Structures are given as structure tokens and as C-alpha cells.
Amino acid sequence: MRDATEALIVIDLQNDFCPGGALAVAAGDQIVAGINALAAEFQTVALTQDWHPADHLSFAASHPGAQPYSEVAMPYGPQTLWPVHCVQGTAGAEFHPDLDTRPAQLIIRKGFRRGIDSYSAFFENDRTTGTGLEGWLRARGITGLTLAGLATDFCVAFSALDARALGFDVTVRLDLSRGIDLGGSLASMTERMRAAGVVLEG
């Protein structure tokens, strides 16, 4: 069992990010068993869950004429436009059916504000609106985090970078994460994590 000061954060292991989903990450379902095994080592486990309204402004469908994976300017900066995914209350937003959610003491839902996307487990994309995860971890005396899930180069990486900036020791299990790799994003975000002092394992 890991020390009580360590926590596991499982990022967005949801149906829409797995094969057959609306925003599928290749082999995204292949990490589920490993994450279940890893969770058994931790006394503190949290899950994140993309939880979008159907008209979320990060969806290409909310911008007439826009194509998925194009980019628009939002008040908080550039925003990639995604296919409609993880809509609140839909099967696509549910956790992968093989994910054992019983060890989790907290589920952080993010991206529920129509006008702001949310990659990180700690902050929405305006970089100021917090999710509450930091305070929850601090209250439990957590100083070290292990992250795994989907997608390596977006929600996992942004969560890891924010956690480092907040002063946590951070490990990302690359073998228990999968990336989208949009325009070279996997290599660039992996390097950003390494440069920030994130320990990359697997």
C-alpha cells in the first residue's frame, strides 16, 4: 500500500474517449485493467469526468460551419473545437464499464460551464476557475500524485502541469495513459511535462 500522503488521480476514463466513442482515443480501453490494479495500491483515489452541456462552446457543432479539430478564439484564448462528446447524462459520459469506481472517494466533474472548456483536473481553461481538487487533496495531507487516463497530451498533461505548479510531486504513468496526438501534441506535451519536473513512468 502506498503512503497516505500519495493519491491516484484517474483522468476521464469515459466511454466517449474509448474505442467506439465520439472522441475515441486509440486503445483507450486497454488501460482499464492496469488502472484498476494500480488503484488498489492507494488509500486516496479521485476520478475526473468530462461533463458537458449539449451546447458546450468547445463543440464544433456549436459554431456554424466549423470543423472538428479546428481552432477558435475564446475569451480565455485559443480553443480546439471537438466533436460532441461526454454530454451530461449520456452513455458516452459514463465511466468505462470495466473501470472499478469503488476505490474512488471523489469524482470531479469538469467542463460543465457552457462557455469554458476544462482539460485540467485542477483548473478550467481560463486558468483561474478552480475545480476544488487542490483543496480536497490538501485537506487530506496529500503531497504526491500519480496520474493516469485519457488523453495523455490533453487532460492528463494539463492536470500534471497544474499539479506541479501547485507544488505537488507528480508522476504520470504513460503506460496507463493514451494520447490523441493532434498535430504533434503528444511529443510536445510530454516534453513540457518532463521540463516541469513530472516523473514519467512506463
Coordinates of N, CA and C in Angstrom, one line a residue:
M1 N 0.8 -1.2 0.0 CA 0.0 0.0 0.0 C 0.9 1.3 0.0
R2 N 0.5 2.2 -0.8 CA 1.3 3.5 -0.9 C 1.1 4.3 0.4
D3 N 2.0 5.2 0.6 CA 1.9 6.1 1.8 C 0.7 6.9 1.7
A4 N 0.2 7.3 2.9 CA -1.1 8.1 3.0 C -1.0 9.5 2.4
T5 N 0.3 9.9 2.1 CA 0.4 11.2 1.5 C 0.4 11.2 0.0
E6 N 0.1 10.0 -0.6 CA 0.1 9.9 -2.0 C -1.4 9.6 -2.5
A7 N -1.7 10.1 -3.7 CA -3.1 9.9 -4.2 C -3.0 9.5 -5.7
L8 N -3.9 8.8 -6.1 CA -4.1 8.5 -7.6 C -5.2 9.3 -8.1
I9 N -5.0 10.0 -9.3 CA -6.0 10.7 -10.0 C -6.2 10.0 -11.3
V10 N -7.4 9.5 -11.6 CA -7.7 8.8 -12.8 C -8.4 9.8 -13.7
I11 N -7.9 10.1 -14.9 CA -8.4 11.2 -15.7 C -9.3 10.7 -16.8
D12 N -10.6 11.0 -16.8 CA -11.6 10.9 -17.9 C -11.6 9.6 -18.6
L13 N -11.7 8.5 -17.8 CA -11.7 7.2 -18.4 C -13.2 6.9 -18.7
Q14 N -13.7 7.5 -19.7 CA -15.1 7.6 -20.1 C -15.4 6.9 -21.5
N15 N -16.6 6.5 -21.7 CA -16.9 5.8 -22.9 C -16.6 6.5 -24.2
D16 N -16.9 7.8 -24.2 CA -16.7 8.6 -25.4 C -15.2 8.8 -25.8
F17 N -14.3 8.5 -24.8 CA -12.9 8.6 -25.1 C -12.3 7.2 -25.4
C18 N -13.1 6.2 -25.4 CA -12.6 4.8 -25.6 C -13.1 4.4 -27.0
P19 N -12.5 3.4 -27.6 CA -12.9 2.9 -28.9 C -14.4 2.7 -29.1
G20 N -15.0 3.3 -30.1 CA -16.4 3.3 -30.4 C -17.1 4.6 -29.9
G21 N -16.3 5.4 -29.1 CA -16.9 6.6 -28.6 C -16.8 7.8 -29.5
A22 N -17.4 8.9 -29.2 CA -17.5 10.1 -30.0 C -16.1 10.8 -30.2
L23 N -15.2 10.6 -29.3 CA -13.9 11.2 -29.4 C -12.9 10.2 -28.9
A24 N -12.9 9.1 -29.6 CA -12.1 7.9 -29.2 C -10.6 8.1 -29.3
V25 N -10.0 7.7 -28.2 CA -8.5 7.6 -28.1 C -8.1 6.2 -28.4
A26 N -7.2 6.0 -29.4 CA -6.8 4.7 -29.8 C -6.3 3.9 -28.6
A27 N -6.9 2.7 -28.5 CA -6.5 1.8 -27.4 C -6.8 2.3 -26.0
G28 N -7.7 3.3 -25.9 CA -8.1 3.9 -24.6 C -8.6 2.9 -23.6
D29 N -9.2 1.8 -24.1 CA -9.8 0.8 -23.2 C -8.8 -0.1 -22.7
Q30 N -7.6 -0.2 -23.3 CA -6.6 -1.1 -22.9 C -5.9 -0.8 -21.6
I31 N -6.2 0.4 -21.0 CA -5.5 0.8 -19.8 C -6.4 0.5 -18.6
V32 N -7.6 0.1 -18.8 CA -8.6 0.0 -17.7 C -8.1 -1.0 -16.6
A33 N -7.7 -2.2 -17.0 CA -7.3 -3.3 -16.1 C -6.1 -2.8 -15.3
G34 N -5.2 -2.2 -15.9 CA -4.0 -1.7 -15.2 C -4.3 -0.6 -14.2
I35 N -5.2 0.2 -14.5 CA -5.6 1.3 -13.6 C -6.4 0.7 -12.4
N36 N -7.2 -0.3 -12.7 CA -7.9 -1.0 -11.6 C -6.9 -1.6 -10.6
A37 N -5.9 -2.2 -11.1 CA -4.8 -2.8 -10.3 C -4.1 -1.7 -9.5
L38 N -3.7 -0.6 -10.2 CA -3.0 0.4 -9.6 C -3.8 1.1 -8.4
A39 N -5.1 1.3 -8.6 CA -5.9 1.9 -7.6 C -5.9 1.2 -6.3
A40 N -5.7 -0.1 -6.4 CA -5.7 -0.9 -5.1 C -4.5 -0.6 -4.2
E41 N -3.5 0.1 -4.8 CA -2.3 0.4 -4.0 C -2.5 1.7 -3.2
F42 N -3.5 2.5 -3.5 CA -3.6 3.8 -3.0 C -4.7 3.9 -2.0
Q43 N -4.5 4.7 -0.9 CA -5.5 5.0 0.1 C -6.4 6.1 -0.3
T44 N -6.0 7.0 -1.2 CA -6.8 8.1 -1.7 C -6.8 8.0 -3.2
V45 N -8.0 8.0 -3.8 CA -8.2 7.9 -5.2 C -9.3 8.9 -5.6
A46 N -9.1 9.6 -6.7 CA -10.1 10.5 -7.2 C -10.2 10.3 -8.7
L47 N -11.4 10.5 -9.3 CA -11.7 10.3 -10.7 C -12.1 11.7 -11.2
T48 N -11.7 12.0 -12.5 CA -12.3 13.1 -13.2 C -13.2 12.7 -14.3
Q49 N -14.2 13.5 -14.6 CA -15.2 13.2 -15.6 C -15.6 14.4 -16.4
D50 N -15.4 14.4 -17.7 CA -15.9 15.4 -18.6 C -17.4 15.4 -18.5
W51 N -18.0 16.6 -18.4 CA -19.4 16.6 -18.1 C -20.0 17.9 -18.7
H52 N -20.2 17.8 -20.1 CA -20.5 18.9 -20.9 C -22.0 19.1 -21.1
P53 N -22.6 20.3 -21.1 CA -23.9 20.5 -21.6 C -23.9 20.2 -23.1
A54 N -25.0 19.9 -23.7 CA -25.1 19.6 -25.1 C -24.7 20.7 -26.1
D55 N -24.8 21.9 -25.6 CA -24.4 23.1 -26.4 C -23.1 23.7 -26.0
H56 N -22.2 22.9 -25.5 CA -20.9 23.4 -25.0 C -20.2 24.1 -26.1
L57 N -19.5 25.2 -25.8 CA -18.9 26.0 -26.8 C -17.5 25.5 -27.3
S58 N -17.1 24.4 -26.7 CA -15.9 23.7 -27.2 C -16.3 22.7 -28.3
F59 N -17.6 22.5 -28.6 CA -18.0 21.6 -29.6 C -18.0 22.3 -31.0
A60 N -17.5 21.7 -32.0 CA -17.6 22.3 -33.3 C -19.0 22.6 -33.7
A61 N -19.9 21.7 -33.3 CA -21.3 21.8 -33.7 C -22.0 23.1 -33.1
S62 N -21.3 23.7 -32.1 CA -21.9 25.0 -31.6 C -21.4 26.2 -32.4
H63 N -20.6 26.0 -33.4 CA -20.1 27.1 -34.2 C -20.4 26.8 -35.7
P64 N -21.5 27.3 -36.2 CA -21.9 27.0 -37.6 C -20.7 27.1 -38.6
G65 N -20.6 26.0 -39.4 CA -19.6 26.0 -40.4 C -18.2 25.5 -39.9
A66 N -18.0 25.4 -38.6 CA -16.7 25.0 -38.1 C -16.5 23.5 -38.1
Q67 N -15.3 23.0 -38.3 CA -15.0 21.6 -38.4 C -14.3 21.2 -37.1
P68 N -14.6 19.9 -36.7 CA -13.9 19.4 -35.5 C -12.4 19.5 -35.7
Y69 N -11.7 19.8 -34.6 CA -10.2 19.9 -34.6 C -9.7 21.2 -35.2
S70 N -10.6 22.1 -35.6 CA -10.2 23.4 -35.9 C -10.1 24.2 -34.6
E71 N -9.7 25.5 -34.7 CA -9.4 26.3 -33.5 C -10.2 27.6 -33.6
V72 N -10.7 28.0 -32.5 CA -11.3 29.3 -32.5 C -10.8 30.1 -31.3
A73 N -10.9 31.4 -31.3 CA -10.5 32.3 -30.2 C -11.7 32.4 -29.2
M74 N -11.4 32.0 -28.0 CA -12.4 32.2 -26.9 C -11.9 33.3 -26.0
P75 N -12.7 33.9 -25.1 CA -12.2 34.9 -24.2 C -11.0 34.6 -23.4
Y76 N -10.8 33.3 -23.2 CA -9.6 32.8 -22.4 C -8.5 32.4 -23.3
G77 N -8.6 32.5 -24.6 CA -7.5 32.1 -25.5 C -8.0 31.1 -26.6
P78 N -7.0 30.5 -27.3 CA -7.3 29.6 -28.4 C -8.0 28.3 -27.8
Q79 N -9.0 27.8 -28.5 CA -9.8 26.7 -28.1 C -9.9 25.7 -29.3
T80 N -9.4 24.5 -29.1 CA -9.7 23.4 -30.1 C -11.2 23.1 -30.1
L81 N -11.8 22.9 -31.2 CA -13.2 22.5 -31.3 C -13.2 21.0 -31.5
W82 N -14.0 20.4 -30.6 CA -14.1 18.9 -30.6 C -15.4 18.4 -31.1
P83 N -15.5 17.2 -31.5 CA -16.8 16.5 -31.8 C -17.6 16.5 -30.5
V84 N -18.9 16.5 -30.6 CA -19.8 16.5 -29.4 C -19.4 15.2 -28.6
H85 N -19.1 15.4 -27.3 CA -18.7 14.2 -26.5 C -19.0 14.5 -25.0
C86 N -19.1 13.4 -24.3 CA -19.3 13.4 -22.8 C -20.4 14.4 -22.4
V87 N -21.5 14.3 -23.1 CA -22.7 15.2 -22.8 C -23.4 14.6 -21.5
Q88 N -23.7 15.5 -20.6 CA -24.2 15.2 -19.3 C -25.4 14.2 -19.4
G89 N -25.3 13.1 -18.7 CA -26.4 12.1 -18.6 C -26.4 11.1 -19.7
T90 N -25.5 11.2 -20.7 CA -25.5 10.2 -21.8 C -24.5 9.1 -21.5
A91 N -24.7 8.0 -22.3 CA -23.9 6.8 -22.1 C -22.4 7.1 -22.4
G92 N -22.2 8.1 -23.3 CA -20.8 8.4 -23.6 C -20.1 9.1 -22.5
A93 N -20.8 9.8 -21.6 CA -20.2 10.4 -20.5 C -19.9 9.5 -19.3
E94 N -20.5 8.3 -19.3 CA -20.3 7.4 -18.2 C -18.9 6.8 -18.2
F95 N -18.4 6.4 -17.1 CA -17.1 5.8 -17.0 C -17.1 4.4 -17.8
H96 N -16.0 4.0 -18.3 CA -15.9 2.7 -18.9 C -16.4 1.7 -18.0
P97 N -17.3 0.8 -18.6 CA -18.0 -0.2 -17.7 C -17.0 -1.1 -16.9
D98 N -15.8 -1.3 -17.4 CA -14.9 -2.2 -16.7 C -14.1 -1.4 -15.6
L99 N -14.2 -0.1 -15.5 CA -13.5 0.7 -14.5 C -14.1 0.4 -13.2
D100 N -13.3 0.0 -12.2 CA -13.8 -0.2 -10.8 C -13.8 1.1 -10.1
T101 N -15.0 1.7 -10.0 CA -15.0 3.1 -9.3 C -15.1 3.0 -7.8
R102 N -15.2 1.8 -7.3 CA -15.4 1.7 -5.8 C -14.3 2.3 -5.0
P103 N -13.0 2.2 -5.4 CA -11.9 2.9 -4.6 C -12.0 4.4 -4.6
A104 N -12.7 5.0 -5.5 CA -12.7 6.5 -5.6 C -13.5 7.1 -4.5
Q105 N -12.9 8.1 -3.8 CA -13.6 8.8 -2.8 C -14.2 10.2 -3.3
L106 N -13.8 10.5 -4.5 CA -14.2 11.8 -5.1 C -14.3 11.7 -6.6
I107 N -15.3 12.2 -7.2 CA -15.4 12.4 -8.7 C -15.5 13.9 -9.0
I108 N -14.5 14.4 -9.7 CA -14.5 15.8 -10.1 C -15.1 15.9 -11.5
R109 N -16.3 16.6 -11.6 CA -16.9 16.8 -12.9 C -16.4 18.2 -13.4
K110 N -16.0 18.2 -14.7 CA -15.4 19.4 -15.3 C -16.0 19.6 -16.7
G111 N -15.9 20.9 -17.1 CA -16.4 21.3 -18.4 C -17.9 21.5 -18.4
F112 N -18.5 21.7 -17.2 CA -20.0 21.8 -17.2 C -20.4 23.2 -17.4
R113 N -19.5 24.2 -17.4 CA -19.9 25.6 -17.7 C -19.8 25.7 -19.3
R114 N -20.9 26.2 -19.9 CA -21.1 26.2 -21.3 C -19.9 26.9 -22.0
G115 N -19.4 28.0 -21.4 CA -18.5 28.9 -22.1 C -17.0 28.6 -21.9
I116 N -16.7 27.6 -21.0 CA -15.3 27.3 -20.7 C -15.0 25.8 -20.8
D117 N -14.1 25.4 -21.6 CA -13.6 24.0 -21.6 C -12.8 23.8 -20.4
S118 N -12.5 22.5 -20.1 CA -11.8 22.2 -18.9 C -11.0 20.9 -19.1
Y119 N -9.7 21.1 -19.4 CA -8.8 19.9 -19.6 C -8.3 19.4 -18.2
S120 N -7.8 20.4 -17.4 CA -7.1 20.0 -16.2 C -8.1 19.6 -15.1
A121 N -7.6 18.7 -14.2 CA -8.4 18.3 -13.1 C -8.4 19.4 -12.0
F122 N -7.5 20.5 -12.2 CA -7.4 21.5 -11.2 C -8.0 22.8 -11.6
F123 N -7.9 23.2 -12.9 CA -8.4 24.5 -13.3 C -9.1 24.3 -14.7
E124 N -10.1 25.1 -14.9 CA -10.7 25.2 -16.2 C -9.8 26.0 -17.1
N125 N -10.1 26.0 -18.4 CA -9.2 26.6 -19.4 C -9.0 28.1 -19.3
D126 N -9.8 28.7 -18.5 CA -9.5 30.2 -18.3 C -8.3 30.3 -17.3
R127 N -7.8 29.2 -16.7 CA -6.7 29.1 -15.9 C -6.9 29.7 -14.5
T128 N -8.1 30.2 -14.2 CA -8.4 30.8 -12.9 C -9.5 30.1 -12.1
T129 N -10.5 29.5 -12.9 CA -11.6 28.8 -12.2 C -11.2 27.5 -11.7
G130 N -11.1 27.3 -10.4 CA -10.7 26.0 -9.8 C -11.8 25.0 -9.8
T131 N -11.4 23.7 -9.7 CA -12.3 22.6 -9.6 C -12.6 22.2 -8.2
G132 N -11.7 22.7 -7.2 CA -11.9 22.2 -5.9 C -11.0 21.1 -5.5
L133 N -10.3 20.5 -6.5 CA -9.5 19.3 -6.2 C -8.3 19.6 -5.3
E134 N -7.7 20.7 -5.6 CA -6.5 21.1 -4.8 C -6.8 21.1 -3.3
G135 N -7.9 21.8 -2.9 CA -8.3 21.9 -1.5 C -8.6 20.6 -0.9
W136 N -9.3 19.7 -1.7 CA -9.6 18.4 -1.2 C -8.3 17.6 -0.9
L137 N -7.4 17.7 -1.8 CA -6.1 16.9 -1.6 C -5.3 17.5 -0.4
R138 N -5.3 18.8 -0.3 CA -4.5 19.5 0.8 C -5.2 19.1 2.2
A139 N -6.5 19.0 2.2 CA -7.2 18.7 3.5 C -6.8 17.3 3.9
R140 N -6.4 16.4 3.0 CA -6.0 15.0 3.3 C -4.5 14.9 3.5
G141 N -3.8 16.0 3.4 CA -2.3 15.9 3.6 C -1.6 15.2 2.4
I142 N -2.2 15.3 1.3 CA -1.6 14.7 0.1 C -0.5 15.6 -0.5
T143 N 0.6 15.0 -0.7 CA 1.7 15.8 -1.3 C 2.2 15.2 -2.7
G144 N 1.9 13.9 -2.9 CA 2.4 13.3 -4.1 C 1.2 12.7 -4.9
L145 N 1.2 12.9 -6.2 CA 0.1 12.5 -7.1 C 0.7 11.5 -8.2
T146 N -0.1 10.5 -8.5 CA 0.1 9.7 -9.7 C -1.1 9.9 -10.5
L147 N -0.9 10.2 -11.8 CA -1.9 10.4 -12.8 C -1.9 9.4 -13.9
A148 N -3.1 9.0 -14.3 CA -3.2 8.0 -15.5 C -4.6 8.3 -16.1
G149 N -4.7 7.9 -17.4 CA -6.0 8.1 -18.0 C -5.9 8.6 -19.4
L150 N -7.0 9.4 -19.8 CA -7.1 9.9 -21.1 C -7.4 11.4 -21.2
A151 N -6.8 12.1 -22.1 CA -5.8 11.6 -23.0 C -4.4 12.2 -22.5
T152 N -3.4 11.5 -22.8 CA -2.1 11.8 -22.3 C -1.7 13.3 -22.6
D153 N -2.0 13.7 -23.8 CA -1.5 15.0 -24.3 C -2.5 16.2 -24.0
F154 N -3.6 15.9 -23.4 CA -4.6 16.9 -23.1 C -4.9 16.9 -21.6
C155 N -5.9 16.2 -21.2 CA -6.3 16.3 -19.8 C -5.3 15.7 -18.8
V156 N -4.6 14.7 -19.2 CA -3.6 14.2 -18.3 C -2.5 15.2 -18.1
A157 N -1.9 15.6 -19.3 CA -0.8 16.6 -19.2 C -1.2 17.9 -18.6
F158 N -2.3 18.5 -18.9 CA -2.7 19.7 -18.3 C -2.8 19.6 -16.7
S159 N -3.4 18.4 -16.3 CA -3.5 18.2 -14.9 C -2.2 18.0 -14.2
A160 N -1.3 17.3 -14.9 CA 0.1 17.1 -14.3 C 0.8 18.5 -14.2
L161 N 0.7 19.3 -15.2 CA 1.4 20.6 -15.2 C 0.9 21.5 -14.1
D162 N -0.4 21.5 -14.0 CA -1.0 22.3 -12.9 C -0.7 21.8 -11.5
A163 N -0.6 20.5 -11.4 CA -0.3 19.9 -10.1 C 1.1 20.3 -9.7
R164 N 2.1 20.2 -10.7 CA 3.4 20.6 -10.4 C 3.5 22.1 -10.0
A165 N 2.8 23.0 -10.8 CA 2.8 24.4 -10.5 C 2.2 24.7 -9.1
L166 N 1.3 23.8 -8.6 CA 0.8 23.9 -7.2 C 1.6 23.3 -6.2
G167 N 2.7 22.7 -6.6 CA 3.7 22.2 -5.6 C 3.6 20.8 -5.3
F168 N 2.8 20.0 -6.0 CA 2.7 18.6 -5.7 C 3.9 17.8 -6.5
D169 N 4.3 16.7 -5.9 CA 5.2 15.8 -6.6 C 4.3 15.0 -7.5
V170 N 4.7 14.9 -8.8 CA 3.7 14.3 -9.8 C 4.4 13.2 -10.6
T171 N 3.8 12.1 -10.7 CA 4.2 11.0 -11.6 C 3.0 10.8 -12.6
V172 N 3.4 10.6 -13.9 CA 2.4 10.2 -14.9 C 2.8 8.8 -15.4
R173 N 1.8 7.9 -15.3 CA 2.0 6.6 -15.8 C 1.7 6.6 -17.3
L174 N 2.7 6.7 -18.1 CA 2.5 6.7 -19.6 C 1.9 5.4 -20.1
D175 N 2.3 4.3 -19.4 CA 1.8 3.0 -19.9 C 0.3 2.8 -19.5
L176 N -0.2 3.7 -18.6 CA -1.6 3.6 -18.3 C -2.4 4.9 -18.7
S177 N -1.9 5.5 -19.8 CA -2.5 6.6 -20.4 C -2.4 6.4 -21.9
R178 N -3.2 7.1 -22.7 CA -3.2 7.0 -24.1 C -3.4 8.4 -24.7
G179 N -2.8 8.8 -25.8 CA -2.8 10.1 -26.3 C -3.6 10.2 -27.6
I180 N -4.0 11.5 -27.9 CA -4.7 11.8 -29.2 C -3.7 12.1 -30.2
D181 N -2.6 12.8 -29.9 CA -1.6 13.3 -30.8 C -2.1 14.1 -31.9
L182 N -2.6 15.3 -31.6 CA -3.2 16.2 -32.5 C -2.1 17.2 -32.9
G183 N -1.6 17.0 -34.2 CA -0.6 17.9 -34.7 C 0.7 17.9 -33.9
G184 N 1.1 16.7 -33.4 CA 2.3 16.6 -32.7 C 2.2 16.9 -31.2
S185 N 1.0 16.9 -30.7 CA 0.7 17.3 -29.3 C 1.3 16.3 -28.3
L186 N 1.4 15.1 -28.7 CA 1.9 14.1 -27.7 C 3.3 14.3 -27.4
A187 N 4.2 14.5 -28.4 CA 5.6 14.8 -28.1 C 5.8 16.1 -27.4
S188 N 5.1 17.1 -27.8 CA 5.3 18.5 -27.2 C 4.8 18.5 -25.8
M189 N 3.7 17.9 -25.5 CA 3.2 17.9 -24.1 C 4.0 17.0 -23.2
T190 N 4.5 15.9 -23.8 CA 5.4 15.0 -23.0 C 6.7 15.8 -22.6
E191 N 7.2 16.5 -23.5 CA 8.4 17.3 -23.2 C 8.1 18.4 -22.2
R192 N 6.9 19.0 -22.3 CA 6.5 20.0 -21.3 C 6.4 19.4 -19.9
M193 N 5.9 18.3 -19.8 CA 5.8 17.6 -18.5 C 7.1 17.3 -18.0
R194 N 8.0 16.8 -18.8 CA 9.4 16.4 -18.3 C 10.1 17.7 -17.9
A195 N 10.0 18.8 -18.6 CA 10.6 20.0 -18.3 C 10.1 20.6 -17.0
A196 N 8.9 20.3 -16.6 CA 8.2 20.8 -15.4 C 8.6 20.0 -14.2
G197 N 9.3 18.9 -14.4 CA 9.6 18.0 -13.3 C 8.6 16.9 -13.0
V198 N 7.8 16.6 -13.9 CA 6.9 15.5 -13.8 C 7.7 14.2 -14.1
V199 N 7.5 13.2 -13.2 CA 8.2 11.9 -13.4 C 7.3 11.1 -14.4
L200 N 7.9 10.7 -15.5 CA 7.2 9.9 -16.5 C 7.6 8.4 -16.3
E201 N 6.7 7.6 -16.1 CA 6.9 6.2 -15.9 C 6.2 5.3 -16.9
G202 N 6.8 4.2 -17.2 CA 6.1 3.2 -18.1 C 6.3 3.6 -19.6

